[in-house]
XYZ file of C-alpha atoms in Angstrom:
189
model
C 0.683 18.297 -30.539
C 3.900 20.307 -30.375
C 6.850 17.923 -30.041
C 8.558 20.038 -27.349
C 5.384 20.130 -25.228
C 4.950 16.387 -25.679
C 8.535 15.708 -24.583
C 8.137 18.000 -21.571
C 4.903 16.208 -20.597
C 6.530 12.804 -21.029
C 9.499 13.665 -18.823
C 7.280 15.372 -16.231
C 4.473 12.789 -15.993
C 5.618 9.434 -17.394
C 9.362 9.120 -16.916
C 9.222 9.588 -13.089
C 7.123 6.374 -12.989
C 10.007 4.299 -14.398
C 10.832 2.469 -11.153
C 7.176 1.604 -10.496
C 6.690 0.543 -14.127
C 9.774 -1.679 -13.976
C 8.489 -3.344 -10.780
C 5.090 -3.850 -12.429
C 6.651 -5.507 -15.479
C 8.977 -7.633 -13.328
C 6.011 -8.910 -11.263
C 4.036 -9.825 -14.363
C 6.643 -11.067 -16.845
C 8.695 -14.196 -16.357
C 11.749 -13.384 -18.500
C 13.969 -10.845 -16.699
C 16.009 -10.115 -19.837
C 12.895 -8.745 -21.619
C 12.039 -6.102 -19.013
C 14.027 -3.167 -20.452
C 12.740 -3.838 -23.975
C 9.149 -4.131 -22.785
C 9.462 -0.881 -20.835
C 10.754 0.895 -23.958
C 7.912 -0.526 -26.066
C 5.407 0.767 -23.501
C 7.073 4.194 -23.536
C 6.848 4.267 -27.347
C 3.138 3.383 -27.222
C 2.440 6.040 -24.576
C 4.346 8.683 -26.530
C 2.569 7.798 -29.757
C -0.870 7.791 -28.127
C -0.208 11.139 -26.417
C 0.491 12.813 -29.763
C -3.244 12.932 -30.429
C -4.024 14.280 -26.963
C -2.616 14.151 -23.470
C -4.444 11.842 -21.069
C -6.088 13.483 -18.068
C -4.614 10.894 -15.695
C -1.147 9.947 -16.937
C -0.275 7.367 -14.267
C -3.394 5.204 -14.696
C -3.002 5.592 -18.472
C 0.596 4.330 -18.267
C -0.222 1.272 -16.168
C -3.284 0.370 -18.210
C -1.183 0.562 -21.362
C 1.505 -1.573 -19.688
C -1.065 -4.182 -18.673
C -2.538 -4.319 -22.170
C 0.904 -4.550 -23.764
C 1.873 -7.466 -21.499
C -1.368 -9.262 -22.372
C -0.672 -8.787 -26.090
C 2.898 -10.040 -25.681
C 1.723 -13.103 -23.790
C -0.870 -13.894 -26.444
C 1.677 -13.532 -29.262
C 4.281 -15.741 -27.592
C 4.804 -19.146 -29.165
C 4.407 -20.853 -25.831
C 1.628 -19.113 -24.044
C 1.081 -19.834 -20.405
C -2.673 -19.809 -19.908
C -2.082 -18.952 -16.265
C -0.027 -15.898 -17.243
C -2.673 -14.532 -19.599
C -5.447 -15.196 -17.068
C -3.430 -13.519 -14.309
C -2.749 -10.451 -16.456
C -6.342 -10.121 -17.620
C -7.605 -10.412 -14.059
C -5.129 -7.791 -12.892
C -6.915 -4.621 -11.964
C -4.604 -1.678 -12.154
C -5.465 0.538 -9.245
C -3.440 3.656 -9.067
C -4.043 5.742 -6.024
C -4.017 9.327 -7.133
C -3.109 11.320 -4.042
C -4.861 14.639 -4.410
C -3.842 17.551 -2.162
C -7.113 17.149 -0.247
C -6.482 13.440 0.384
C -2.904 14.216 1.387
C -4.089 16.811 3.926
C -6.766 14.453 5.263
C -4.234 11.646 5.647
C -1.883 13.964 7.562
C -4.712 15.020 9.892
C -5.667 11.393 10.530
C -2.053 10.507 11.238
C -1.804 13.359 13.756
C -5.009 12.141 15.391
C -3.681 8.575 15.646
C -0.446 9.888 17.184
C -2.439 11.939 19.709
C -4.480 8.848 20.582
C -1.329 6.752 21.010
C 0.184 9.443 23.238
C -2.778 9.119 25.606
C -2.273 5.395 26.172
C -0.424 4.200 29.264
C 3.291 3.682 28.464
C 3.289 -0.135 28.471
C 0.069 -0.324 26.452
C 1.396 2.267 23.953
C 4.636 0.299 23.580
C 2.785 -2.941 22.891
C 0.441 -1.338 20.342
C 3.438 0.268 18.611
C 5.419 -2.987 18.518
C 2.467 -5.025 17.213
C 0.811 -2.586 14.782
C 3.613 -0.293 13.658
C 6.688 -2.531 13.925
C 4.681 -5.606 12.861
C 6.053 -7.935 15.529
C 4.184 -11.082 16.510
C 2.625 -11.491 19.936
C 5.326 -13.986 20.834
C 8.167 -11.611 19.809
C 6.671 -8.726 21.783
C 6.257 -10.978 24.836
C 9.871 -12.138 24.556
C 11.253 -8.613 24.189
C 9.223 -7.206 27.063
C 9.606 -10.353 29.183
C 5.868 -10.701 29.750
C 3.319 -13.404 29.015
C 1.808 -13.548 25.510
C -1.608 -13.377 27.171
C -0.640 -10.006 28.659
C 0.363 -8.740 25.203
C -3.021 -9.782 23.819
C -4.900 -8.116 26.684
C -2.911 -4.897 26.353
C -3.559 -4.879 22.594
C -7.304 -5.199 23.134
C -7.320 -2.373 25.699
C -5.059 -0.164 23.595
C -6.929 -0.648 20.327
C -10.306 -0.058 21.995
C -9.004 3.182 23.521
C -7.490 4.252 20.196
C -10.714 3.583 18.279
C -12.665 5.452 20.962
C -10.317 8.421 20.582
C -10.548 8.368 16.764
C -14.341 8.400 17.020
C -14.283 11.482 19.252
C -14.199 9.871 22.678
C -11.746 10.370 25.513
C -9.564 7.469 24.413
C -8.996 6.185 27.902
C -8.164 2.562 28.589
C -11.128 0.920 30.240
C -10.370 -2.333 31.923
C -13.310 -4.521 32.764
C -13.516 -4.893 36.517
C -13.760 -8.492 37.598
C -16.166 -8.621 40.518
C -15.211 -10.728 43.442
C -18.137 -12.900 44.499
C -20.153 -11.599 47.439
C -19.896 -13.547 50.647
C -23.442 -14.762 50.095
C -22.631 -15.931 46.543
C -19.540 -17.805 47.664
C -21.565 -19.915 50.071
C -24.189 -20.828 47.482
């Protein structure tokens, strides 16, 4: 492999992952002072392995190599934490490769969700937004809107049902169950 091409590939595909790689190492290695050295060792391994042929999926290749390197380091340590090695070996590196098709599909779905939210009544839309998008608890939403927590829960149920209906091709209208008042004949019984 031509050294210039290899360097260009490394700086195009691997080096932009530095922040994510550092976070990965930090989550899985106890000694903070080792992180920079470990990252450099992983880079050296990736660079060396790529000399024989560039991987088809660089990001998964990088994180698999990082995982394996951390396992080897943990096994070679004088004091090996069995929990650490077990945690690392159980770690499944899932890298979500966002293809252009998946990106376009995600954008379309986001537009559809926004259209469904826009159809909700204002109060219902506000509650769904506060609970699902802002991540507030029922109690916090109730306090901010000065309504009962029960009302927040009811509005969430109505809003989410309407949103799911819309996403599945329906009208997306809020349907409140009508509570029937007992007939005069039923009240006497």
